[in-house]
PDB file of C-alpha atoms and ligand atoms in Angstrom:
ATOM      1  CA  MET X1309      56.699  45.767 -59.640  1.00 46.00           C
ATOM      2  CA  GLY X1310      56.699  48.766 -57.404  1.00 45.00           C
ATOM      3  CA  GLN X1311      55.524  51.237 -60.005  1.00 41.00           C
ATOM      4  CA  ALA X1312      52.604  53.515 -59.359  1.00 41.00           C
ATOM      5  CA  GLY X1313      49.278  52.379 -60.737  1.00 42.00           C
ATOM      6  CA  PRO X1314      46.056  54.334 -61.056  1.00 47.00           C
ATOM      7  CA  VAL X1315      45.005  56.672 -58.290  1.00 46.00           C
ATOM      8  CA  GLY X1316      43.080  54.897 -55.555  1.00 46.00           C
ATOM      9  CA  ALA X1317      40.173  55.923 -53.380  1.00 45.00           C
ATOM     10  CA  GLY X1318      42.555  57.403 -50.840  1.00 55.00           C
ATOM     11  CA  GLY X1319      44.098  59.585 -53.520  1.00 60.00           C
ATOM     12  CA  GLY X1320      47.584  58.065 -53.327  1.00 75.00           C
ATOM     13  CA  PRO X1321      49.291  56.060 -56.030  1.00 88.00           C
ATOM     14  CA  ARG X1322      48.389  52.373 -56.061  1.00 93.00           C
ATOM     15  CA  HIS X1323      51.085  49.741 -55.804  1.00 97.00           C
ATOM     16  CA  THR X1324      50.819  47.140 -58.530  1.00 98.00           C
ATOM     17  CA  VAL X1325      52.133  43.601 -58.313  1.00 98.00           C
ATOM     18  CA  ASN X1326      53.473  41.987 -61.443  1.00 98.00           C
ATOM     19  CA  VAL X1327      52.480  38.358 -61.843  1.00 98.00           C
ATOM     20  CA  ALA X1328      53.585  36.897 -65.171  1.00 96.00           C
ATOM     21  CA  GLY X1329      53.042  40.207 -66.941  1.00 95.00           C
ATOM     22  CA  HIS X1330      49.723  40.931 -65.245  1.00 97.00           C
ATOM     23  CA  GLU X1331      49.817  44.085 -63.097  1.00 98.00           C
ATOM     24  CA  VAL X1332      47.581  43.235 -60.172  1.00 98.00           C
ATOM     25  CA  GLY X1333      46.148  46.485 -58.825  1.00 98.00           C
ATOM     26  CA  ARG X1334      45.783  47.872 -62.333  1.00 97.00           C
ATOM     27  CA  ASP X1335      44.648  44.861 -64.362  1.00 97.00           C
ATOM     28  CA  PHE X1336      41.651  43.075 -62.869  1.00 98.00           C
ATOM     29  CA  VAL X1337      42.579  39.507 -61.984  1.00 98.00           C
ATOM     30  CA  LEU X1338      40.489  36.337 -61.888  1.00 98.00           C
ATOM     31  CA  VAL X1339      42.124  33.581 -59.841  1.00 99.00           C
ATOM     32  CA  ALA X1340      40.313  30.251 -60.064  1.00 99.00           C
ATOM     33  CA  GLY X1341      40.870  26.596 -59.344  1.00 98.00           C
ATOM     34  CA  PRO X1342      40.175  23.849 -56.874  1.00 98.00           C
ATOM     35  CA  CYS X1343      40.368  24.200 -53.113  1.00 98.00           C
ATOM     36  CA  ALA X1344      42.888  21.355 -53.071  1.00 98.00           C
ATOM     37  CA  VAL X1345      45.018  19.654 -55.679  1.00 98.00           C
ATOM     38  CA  GLU X1346      43.643  16.105 -55.637  1.00 98.00           C
ATOM     39  CA  SER X1347      45.004  14.560 -58.837  1.00 98.00           C
ATOM     40  CA  GLU X1348      46.659  15.547 -62.090  1.00 98.00           C
ATOM     41  CA  GLU X1349      43.490  14.876 -64.037  1.00 98.00           C
ATOM     42  CA  GLN X1350      41.376  17.011 -61.679  1.00 98.00           C
ATOM     43  CA  THR X1351      43.781  19.959 -61.541  1.00 98.00           C
ATOM     44  CA  VAL X1352      44.857  20.060 -65.180  1.00 98.00           C
ATOM     45  CA  GLY X1353      41.244  19.546 -66.267  1.00 98.00           C
ATOM     46  CA  VAL X1354      40.028  22.474 -64.160  1.00 98.00           C
ATOM     47  CA  ALA X1355      43.006  24.587 -65.232  1.00 99.00           C
ATOM     48  CA  ARG X1356      42.061  24.165 -68.885  1.00 98.00           C
ATOM     49  CA  ARG X1357      38.439  25.040 -68.208  1.00 99.00           C
ATOM     50  CA  VAL X1358      39.107  28.155 -66.116  1.00 98.00           C
ATOM     51  CA  LYS X1359      41.706  29.369 -68.595  1.00 98.00           C
ATOM     52  CA  ALA X1360      39.240  28.979 -71.467  1.00 98.00           C
ATOM     53  CA  ALA X1361      36.664  30.918 -69.434  1.00 98.00           C
ATOM     54  CA  GLY X1362      39.012  33.866 -68.887  1.00 98.00           C
ATOM     55  CA  ALA X1363      40.871  33.186 -65.629  1.00 98.00           C
ATOM     56  CA  HIS X1364      44.309  34.784 -65.321  1.00 98.00           C
ATOM     57  CA  MET X1365      45.771  32.545 -62.605  1.00 99.00           C
ATOM     58  CA  LEU X1366      45.259  29.038 -61.270  1.00 99.00           C
ATOM     59  CA  ARG X1367      44.810  28.430 -57.559  1.00 98.00           C
ATOM     60  CA  GLY X1368      45.035  25.092 -55.761  1.00 98.00           C
ATOM     61  CA  GLY X1369      46.313  23.979 -52.385  1.00 98.00           C
ATOM     62  CA  ALA X1370      49.023  21.342 -52.080  1.00 98.00           C
ATOM     63  CA  TYR X1371      49.396  22.019 -48.347  1.00 98.00           C
ATOM     64  CA  LYS X1372      45.943  22.348 -46.786  1.00 96.00           C
ATOM     65  CA  PRO X1373      45.299  23.976 -43.416  1.00 94.00           C
ATOM     66  CA  ARG X1374      42.431  21.786 -42.157  1.00 94.00           C
ATOM     67  CA  THR X1375      40.534  22.287 -38.943  1.00 94.00           C
ATOM     68  CA  SER X1376      40.738  18.581 -38.154  1.00 95.00           C
ATOM     69  CA  PRO X1377      43.987  16.601 -38.382  1.00 95.00           C
ATOM     70  CA  HIS X1378      41.875  13.673 -39.571  1.00 95.00           C
ATOM     71  CA  ASP X1379      40.811  15.502 -42.731  1.00 95.00           C
ATOM     72  CA  PHE X1380      42.680  15.505 -46.058  1.00 94.00           C
ATOM     73  CA  GLN X1381      45.868  17.512 -45.554  1.00 97.00           C
ATOM     74  CA  GLY X1382      46.820  17.976 -49.209  1.00 97.00           C
ATOM     75  CA  LEU X1383      49.213  16.115 -51.494  1.00 98.00           C
ATOM     76  CA  GLY X1384      52.257  18.163 -50.478  1.00 97.00           C
ATOM     77  CA  GLU X1385      55.162  17.909 -52.930  1.00 97.00           C
ATOM     78  CA  GLU X1386      53.170  15.695 -55.286  1.00 98.00           C
ATOM     79  CA  GLY X1387      50.542  18.450 -55.375  1.00 98.00           C
ATOM     80  CA  LEU X1388      53.216  20.970 -56.307  1.00 98.00           C
ATOM     81  CA  ARG X1389      54.401  18.726 -59.113  1.00 98.00           C
ATOM     82  CA  ILE X1390      50.836  18.594 -60.451  1.00 98.00           C
ATOM     83  CA  LEU X1391      50.546  22.368 -60.294  1.00 98.00           C
ATOM     84  CA  GLY X1392      53.748  22.544 -62.341  1.00 98.00           C
ATOM     85  CA  VAL X1393      52.149  20.320 -64.964  1.00 98.00           C
ATOM     86  CA  ALA X1394      49.027  22.510 -64.992  1.00 98.00           C
ATOM     87  CA  ARG X1395      51.148  25.591 -65.557  1.00 98.00           C
ATOM     88  CA  ALA X1396      53.108  23.932 -68.348  1.00 98.00           C
ATOM     89  CA  GLU X1397      49.860  22.818 -70.009  1.00 98.00           C
ATOM     90  CA  THR X1398      47.963  26.111 -69.729  1.00 98.00           C
ATOM     91  CA  GLY X1399      50.521  28.862 -69.128  1.00 98.00           C
ATOM     92  CA  LEU X1400      48.505  30.012 -66.102  1.00 98.00           C
ATOM     93  CA  PRO X1401      50.587  31.375 -63.206  1.00 98.00           C
ATOM     94  CA  ILE X1402      50.135  29.414 -59.988  1.00 99.00           C
ATOM     95  CA  VAL X1403      48.821  30.672 -56.649  1.00 99.00           C
ATOM     96  CA  THR X1404      49.359  28.155 -53.873  1.00 98.00           C
ATOM     97  CA  GLU X1405      49.550  28.207 -50.114  1.00 98.00           C
ATOM     98  CA  VAL X1406      52.694  28.003 -48.028  1.00 98.00           C
ATOM     99  CA  MET X1407      51.767  26.940 -44.504  1.00 97.00           C
ATOM    100  CA  ASP X1408      55.179  26.629 -42.951  1.00 97.00           C
ATOM    101  CA  ALA X1409      58.392  28.641 -43.308  1.00 97.00           C
ATOM    102  CA  ARG X1410      60.226  25.332 -43.763  1.00 97.00           C
ATOM    103  CA  HIS X1411      58.317  24.747 -47.007  1.00 97.00           C
ATOM    104  CA  ILE X1412      59.081  28.081 -48.675  1.00 98.00           C
ATOM    105  CA  GLU X1413      61.978  26.806 -50.798  1.00 98.00           C
ATOM    106  CA  THR X1414      59.930  23.876 -52.046  1.00 98.00           C
ATOM    107  CA  VAL X1415      56.806  25.902 -52.804  1.00 98.00           C
ATOM    108  CA  LEU X1416      58.914  28.528 -54.602  1.00 98.00           C
ATOM    109  CA  ARG X1417      59.792  25.910 -57.228  1.00 97.00           C
ATOM    110  CA  VAL X1418      56.289  26.159 -58.641  1.00 98.00           C
ATOM    111  CA  ALA X1419      54.417  29.113 -57.126  1.00 98.00           C
ATOM    112  CA  ASP X1420      54.172  32.414 -58.962  1.00 98.00           C
ATOM    113  CA  VAL X1421      52.304  33.764 -55.934  1.00 99.00           C
ATOM    114  CA  LEU X1422      52.688  32.417 -52.394  1.00 98.00           C
ATOM    115  CA  GLN X1423      49.426  32.355 -50.493  1.00 98.00           C
ATOM    116  CA  VAL X1424      49.315  32.903 -46.748  1.00 98.00           C
ATOM    117  CA  GLY X1425      46.044  31.495 -45.481  1.00 98.00           C
ATOM    118  CA  SER X1426      43.676  33.044 -43.001  1.00 98.00           C
ATOM    119  CA  ARG X1427      44.887  30.827 -40.172  1.00 98.00           C
ATOM    120  CA  ASN X1428      48.477  31.949 -40.711  1.00 98.00           C
ATOM    121  CA  MET X1429      47.900  35.677 -41.108  1.00 98.00           C
ATOM    122  CA  GLN X1430      49.664  36.326 -37.841  1.00 98.00           C
ATOM    123  CA  ASN X1431      52.359  33.665 -38.184  1.00 98.00           C
ATOM    124  CA  PHE X1432      55.038  36.293 -37.823  1.00 98.00           C
ATOM    125  CA  THR X1433      57.911  33.875 -38.394  1.00 97.00           C
ATOM    126  CA  LEU X1434      56.418  32.909 -41.749  1.00 98.00           C
ATOM    127  CA  LEU X1435      55.669  36.544 -42.640  1.00 98.00           C
ATOM    128  CA  ARG X1436      59.237  37.616 -41.853  1.00 98.00           C
ATOM    129  CA  GLU X1437      60.623  34.831 -44.026  1.00 98.00           C
ATOM    130  CA  LEU X1438      58.326  35.881 -46.878  1.00 98.00           C
ATOM    131  CA  GLY X1439      59.690  39.386 -46.546  1.00 98.00           C
ATOM    132  CA  ARG X1440      62.990  38.007 -47.798  1.00 98.00           C
ATOM    133  CA  VAL X1441      61.506  36.257 -50.803  1.00 98.00           C
ATOM    134  CA  ASP X1442      61.457  37.689 -54.313  1.00 97.00           C
ATOM    135  CA  ARG X1443      57.968  36.474 -55.172  1.00 98.00           C
ATOM    136  CA  PRO X1444      54.511  38.058 -54.666  1.00 98.00           C
ATOM    137  CA  VAL X1445      52.538  37.070 -51.572  1.00 99.00           C
ATOM    138  CA  LEU X1446      48.754  36.825 -51.376  1.00 99.00           C
ATOM    139  CA  LEU X1447      47.890  37.589 -47.766  1.00 99.00           C
ATOM    140  CA  LYS X1448      44.463  36.448 -46.690  1.00 99.00           C
ATOM    141  CA  ARG X1449      42.692  38.268 -43.906  1.00 99.00           C
ATOM    142  CA  GLY X1450      42.617  36.348 -40.647  1.00 98.00           C
ATOM    143  CA  MET X1451      39.112  35.175 -39.858  1.00 98.00           C
ATOM    144  CA  SER X1452      39.017  37.340 -36.738  1.00 98.00           C
ATOM    145  CA  ALA X1453      41.476  40.022 -37.794  1.00 98.00           C
ATOM    146  CA  THR X1454      40.735  43.726 -37.861  1.00 98.00           C
ATOM    147  CA  VAL X1455      41.893  45.743 -40.858  1.00 98.00           C
ATOM    148  CA  SER X1456      44.602  47.249 -38.707  1.00 98.00           C
ATOM    149  CA  GLU X1457      45.917  43.785 -37.725  1.00 98.00           C
ATOM    150  CA  TRP X1458      45.748  42.660 -41.361  1.00 98.00           C
ATOM    151  CA  LEU X1459      47.720  45.675 -42.573  1.00 98.00           C
ATOM    152  CA  SER X1460      50.253  45.161 -39.780  1.00 98.00           C
ATOM    153  CA  ALA X1461      50.705  41.573 -40.950  1.00 98.00           C
ATOM    154  CA  ALA X1462      51.369  42.915 -44.448  1.00 98.00           C
ATOM    155  CA  GLU X1463      53.918  45.305 -42.933  1.00 98.00           C
ATOM    156  CA  TYR X1464      55.964  42.329 -41.720  1.00 98.00           C
ATOM    157  CA  ILE X1465      56.416  41.258 -45.335  1.00 98.00           C
ATOM    158  CA  LEU X1466      56.909  44.765 -46.716  1.00 98.00           C
ATOM    159  CA  THR X1467      59.500  45.804 -44.153  1.00 98.00           C
ATOM    160  CA  GLY X1468      61.447  42.630 -44.843  1.00 97.00           C
ATOM    161  CA  GLY X1469      61.972  43.964 -48.357  1.00 98.00           C
ATOM    162  CA  ASN X1470      59.211  42.245 -50.312  1.00 98.00           C
ATOM    163  CA  GLU X1471      56.849  44.965 -51.554  1.00 98.00           C
ATOM    164  CA  ASP X1472      54.654  42.654 -53.561  1.00 98.00           C
ATOM    165  CA  VAL X1473      51.739  41.889 -51.311  1.00 98.00           C
ATOM    166  CA  ILE X1474      48.206  41.308 -52.567  1.00 99.00           C
ATOM    167  CA  LEU X1475      45.564  41.438 -49.835  1.00 99.00           C
ATOM    168  CA  CYS X1476      42.605  39.054 -49.948  1.00 99.00           C
ATOM    169  CA  GLU X1477      39.335  39.462 -48.041  1.00 99.00           C
ATOM    170  CA  ARG X1478      37.898  35.997 -47.352  1.00 98.00           C
ATOM    171  CA  GLY X1479      35.195  36.611 -44.797  1.00 98.00           C
ATOM    172  CA  ILE X1480      35.282  37.023 -41.054  1.00 98.00           C
ATOM    173  CA  ARG X1481      33.688  35.116 -38.231  1.00 98.00           C
ATOM    174  CA  THR X1482      30.533  36.759 -36.884  1.00 98.00           C
ATOM    175  CA  PHE X1483      27.382  35.643 -35.036  1.00 98.00           C
ATOM    176  CA  GLU X1484      25.729  34.877 -38.409  1.00 98.00           C
ATOM    177  CA  THR X1485      25.535  31.186 -39.254  1.00 97.00           C
ATOM    178  CA  CYS X1486      23.693  31.221 -42.587  1.00 98.00           C
ATOM    179  CA  THR X1487      27.031  31.702 -44.316  1.00 98.00           C
ATOM    180  CA  ARG X1488      30.352  30.052 -43.431  1.00 98.00           C
ATOM    181  CA  ASN X1489      31.869  33.479 -42.862  1.00 98.00           C
ATOM    182  CA  THR X1490      30.574  37.012 -43.276  1.00 98.00           C
ATOM    183  CA  LEU X1491      32.092  38.459 -46.420  1.00 98.00           C
ATOM    184  CA  ASP X1492      33.171  41.949 -45.414  1.00 98.00           C
ATOM    185  CA  LEU X1493      33.068  43.905 -48.639  1.00 98.00           C
ATOM    186  CA  SER X1494      33.326  47.206 -46.791  1.00 98.00           C
ATOM    187  CA  VAL X1495      37.025  46.518 -46.297  1.00 98.00           C
ATOM    188  CA  VAL X1496      37.711  46.932 -50.011  1.00 98.00           C
ATOM    189  CA  PRO X1497      37.261  50.727 -50.006  1.00 98.00           C
ATOM    190  CA  VAL X1498      38.522  50.954 -46.412  1.00 98.00           C
ATOM    191  CA  VAL X1499      41.807  49.231 -47.287  1.00 98.00           C
ATOM    192  CA  LYS X1500      42.157  51.406 -50.362  1.00 97.00           C
ATOM    193  CA  GLU X1501      41.948  54.477 -48.169  1.00 97.00           C
ATOM    194  CA  GLN X1502      44.649  53.157 -45.902  1.00 97.00           C
ATOM    195  CA  SER X1503      47.016  51.219 -48.128  1.00 98.00           C
ATOM    196  CA  PRO X1504      48.344  51.297 -51.689  1.00 98.00           C
ATOM    197  CA  LEU X1505      48.243  47.482 -51.895  1.00 98.00           C
ATOM    198  CA  PRO X1506      45.870  45.683 -54.248  1.00 98.00           C
ATOM    199  CA  VAL X1507      42.927  43.948 -52.571  1.00 98.00           C
ATOM    200  CA  ILE X1508      41.065  41.011 -54.020  1.00 98.00           C
ATOM    201  CA  VAL X1509      38.004  39.172 -52.706  1.00 99.00           C
ATOM    202  CA  ASP X1510      37.363  35.455 -52.136  1.00 99.00           C
ATOM    203  CA  PRO X1511      33.594  34.909 -52.100  1.00 98.00           C
ATOM    204  CA  SER X1512      34.075  31.122 -51.962  1.00 98.00           C
ATOM    205  CA  HIS X1513      35.482  31.015 -48.416  1.00 98.00           C
ATOM    206  CA  GLY X1514      33.685  34.279 -47.674  1.00 98.00           C
ATOM    207  CA  THR X1515      30.279  32.639 -48.008  1.00 98.00           C
ATOM    208  CA  GLY X1516      30.877  28.885 -48.047  1.00 98.00           C
ATOM    209  CA  ARG X1517      27.899  28.585 -50.401  1.00 98.00           C
ATOM    210  CA  ALA X1518      28.310  28.037 -54.130  1.00 98.00           C
ATOM    211  CA  SER X1519      24.826  29.415 -54.855  1.00 98.00           C
ATOM    212  CA  ILE X1520      25.714  32.895 -53.608  1.00 98.00           C
ATOM    213  CA  VAL X1521      29.247  33.147 -54.959  1.00 98.00           C
ATOM    214  CA  ARG X1522      28.039  34.807 -58.160  1.00 98.00           C
ATOM    215  CA  PRO X1523      26.160  37.783 -56.615  1.00 98.00           C
ATOM    216  CA  MET X1524      29.011  38.338 -54.168  1.00 98.00           C
ATOM    217  CA  CYS X1525      31.510  38.372 -57.042  1.00 98.00           C
ATOM    218  CA  LEU X1526      29.532  41.102 -58.735  1.00 98.00           C
ATOM    219  CA  ALA X1527      29.184  43.046 -55.493  1.00 98.00           C
ATOM    220  CA  ALA X1528      32.948  42.773 -54.899  1.00 98.00           C
ATOM    221  CA  VAL X1529      33.637  44.212 -58.351  1.00 98.00           C
ATOM    222  CA  ALA X1530      31.212  47.068 -57.672  1.00 97.00           C
ATOM    223  CA  ALA X1531      33.011  47.702 -54.364  1.00 98.00           C
ATOM    224  CA  GLY X1532      36.271  48.176 -56.256  1.00 97.00           C
ATOM    225  CA  ALA X1533      38.013  44.831 -55.759  1.00 98.00           C
ATOM    226  CA  ASP X1534      41.158  44.401 -57.854  1.00 98.00           C
ATOM    227  CA  GLY X1535      40.289  40.777 -58.488  1.00 98.00           C
ATOM    228  CA  LEU X1536      38.475  37.671 -57.333  1.00 99.00           C
ATOM    229  CA  LEU X1537      39.600  34.297 -56.038  1.00 99.00           C
ATOM    230  CA  ILE X1538      37.039  31.603 -56.822  1.00 99.00           C
ATOM    231  CA  GLU X1539      37.123  27.875 -56.070  1.00 99.00           C
ATOM    232  CA  VAL X1540      36.253  25.626 -59.001  1.00 99.00           C
ATOM    233  CA  HIS X1541      36.115  21.823 -58.905  1.00 98.00           C
ATOM    234  CA  PRO X1542      35.056  19.309 -61.574  1.00 98.00           C
ATOM    235  CA  ALA X1543      32.695  17.591 -59.114  1.00 98.00           C
ATOM    236  CA  PRO X1544      32.244  19.753 -55.999  1.00 98.00           C
ATOM    237  CA  SER X1545      30.141  17.227 -54.101  1.00 98.00           C
ATOM    238  CA  ALA X1546      33.009  14.721 -54.322  1.00 98.00           C
ATOM    239  CA  ALA X1547      35.771  17.194 -53.415  1.00 98.00           C
ATOM    240  CA  SER X1548      38.241  16.372 -50.640  1.00 97.00           C
ATOM    241  CA  SER X1549      37.599  19.765 -49.055  1.00 97.00           C
ATOM    242  CA  ASP X1550      35.140  22.669 -49.222  1.00 97.00           C
ATOM    243  CA  ARG X1551      32.412  20.770 -51.071  1.00 98.00           C
ATOM    244  CA  ASP X1552      29.656  23.306 -50.496  1.00 98.00           C
ATOM    245  CA  GLN X1553      31.382  26.330 -51.941  1.00 98.00           C
ATOM    246  CA  GLN X1554      33.169  25.229 -55.091  1.00 98.00           C
ATOM    247  CA  LEU X1555      31.685  26.123 -58.469  1.00 99.00           C
ATOM    248  CA  THR X1556      31.570  23.633 -61.305  1.00 98.00           C
ATOM    249  CA  PRO X1557      33.580  24.506 -64.418  1.00 98.00           C
ATOM    250  CA  ASP X1558      30.267  25.197 -66.189  1.00 98.00           C
ATOM    251  CA  GLU X1559      29.194  27.621 -63.469  1.00 98.00           C
ATOM    252  CA  PHE X1560      32.550  29.386 -63.636  1.00 99.00           C
ATOM    253  CA  THR X1561      32.344  29.527 -67.424  1.00 98.00           C
ATOM    254  CA  ALA X1562      28.975  31.272 -67.105  1.00 98.00           C
ATOM    255  CA  LEU X1563      30.209  33.647 -64.408  1.00 98.00           C
ATOM    256  CA  ALA X1564      33.648  34.759 -65.623  1.00 98.00           C
ATOM    257  CA  PRO X1565      32.545  36.727 -68.721  1.00 98.00           C
ATOM    258  CA  VAL X1566      29.827  38.458 -66.698  1.00 98.00           C
ATOM    259  CA  VAL X1567      32.415  39.569 -64.134  1.00 98.00           C
ATOM    260  CA  LEU X1568      34.820  40.718 -66.831  1.00 98.00           C
ATOM    261  CA  ARG X1569      32.045  42.594 -68.654  1.00 97.00           C
ATOM    262  CA  LEU X1570      31.098  44.358 -65.441  1.00 97.00           C
ATOM    263  CA  VAL X1571      34.721  45.372 -64.880  1.00 97.00           C
ATOM    264  CA  THR X1572      34.952  46.768 -68.432  1.00 96.00           C
ATOM    265  CA  HIS X1573      31.581  48.467 -68.109  1.00 95.00           C
ATOM    266  CA  LEU X1574      32.616  50.261 -64.929  1.00 93.00           C
ATOM    267  CA  LEU X1575      35.948  51.284 -66.451  1.00 90.00           C
ATOM    268  CA  ASN X1576      34.414  52.507 -69.709  1.00 89.00           C
ATOM    269  CA  GLY X1577      31.681  54.308 -67.835  1.00 86.00           C
ATOM    270  CA  GLY X1578      34.358  56.112 -65.874  1.00 82.00           C
ATOM    271  CA  VAL X1579      32.885  54.697 -62.677  1.00 80.00           C
ATOM    272  CA  GLN X1580      35.430  54.501 -59.889  1.00 78.00           C
ATOM    273  CA  PRO X1581      33.918  52.514 -57.051  1.00 77.00           C
TER     274      PRO X1581
HETATM  275  C1  PEP J1194      42.233  28.438 -49.306  1.00 95.04           C
HETATM  276  O1  PEP J1194      42.219  29.445 -50.023  1.00 95.04           O
HETATM  277  O2  PEP J1194      42.393  27.312 -49.759  1.00 95.04           O
HETATM  278  C2  PEP J1194      42.030  28.565 -47.860  1.00 95.04           C
HETATM  279  C3  PEP J1194      42.359  27.591 -47.023  1.00 95.04           C
HETATM  280  O3  PEP J1194      41.483  29.714 -47.509  1.00 95.04           O
HETATM  281  P1  PEP J1194      41.437  30.474 -46.094  1.00 95.04           P
HETATM  282  O4  PEP J1194      42.837  30.526 -45.598  1.00 95.04           O
HETATM  283  O5  PEP J1194      40.876  31.802 -46.472  1.00 95.04           O
HETATM  284  O6  PEP J1194      40.525  29.679 -45.214  1.00 95.04           O
HETATM  285 MN1   MN J1195      39.079  25.970 -49.773  1.00 95.04          MN
END
């Protein structure tokens, strides 16, 4: 944590974030798992499949920020317990969302990385509290946030004393309706010019369409992303949330080695995006 990684596009040293021995910002990271934790069978089953395919971390929401209060809100503490089982079974570190500063202590019992979702990017109370926590934070870009606002949100955490922030581009709201959001891959090199923090890309929320997650993953790698966050569900059409964008375990198993080969190919070819 805190040590200088490889030189970034802006020429300065990169900050790397240690997650269970993985130096995010130096070591490419594949984060995969369901949108929401729905059951032990679902989450542990997916965890085993994504681990076998090459994922480095498991994602899954126990607290879900849903647009409608009538939609599934997540399993809460029971969801966290399930994530703990998935980690014990697979050894995968856990990335899970904390929606409310009052939940930090509880989420810290299981999370290796605390996710701040798009809707909370400017929840300054939450960000300040996370600045006092000794655990990496994955800060998603707000759906209408400029890069400057996003980096200022990160500053709230950094200035509180927690240097371990991983940025995550997850698409922004534009006039285009053919995708759920517009995945803004240009921010990968832009952020690298302006910040030493690692930046990963979430093509699942960034597109909302499972069929175009794969090409956007490859494009994100080519743009220099330090990792990918991909939603994977055993039966996407029956999921409690984000049905249209989650990959099946088979689709992820086909995709992951291609992504990892591309990363290696670029590295071995000396190509710095
Ligand atoms: C998520 O990753 O589960 C999520 C809710 O994403 P976002 O905050 O980007 O919408
Ligand atoms: Mn989701």
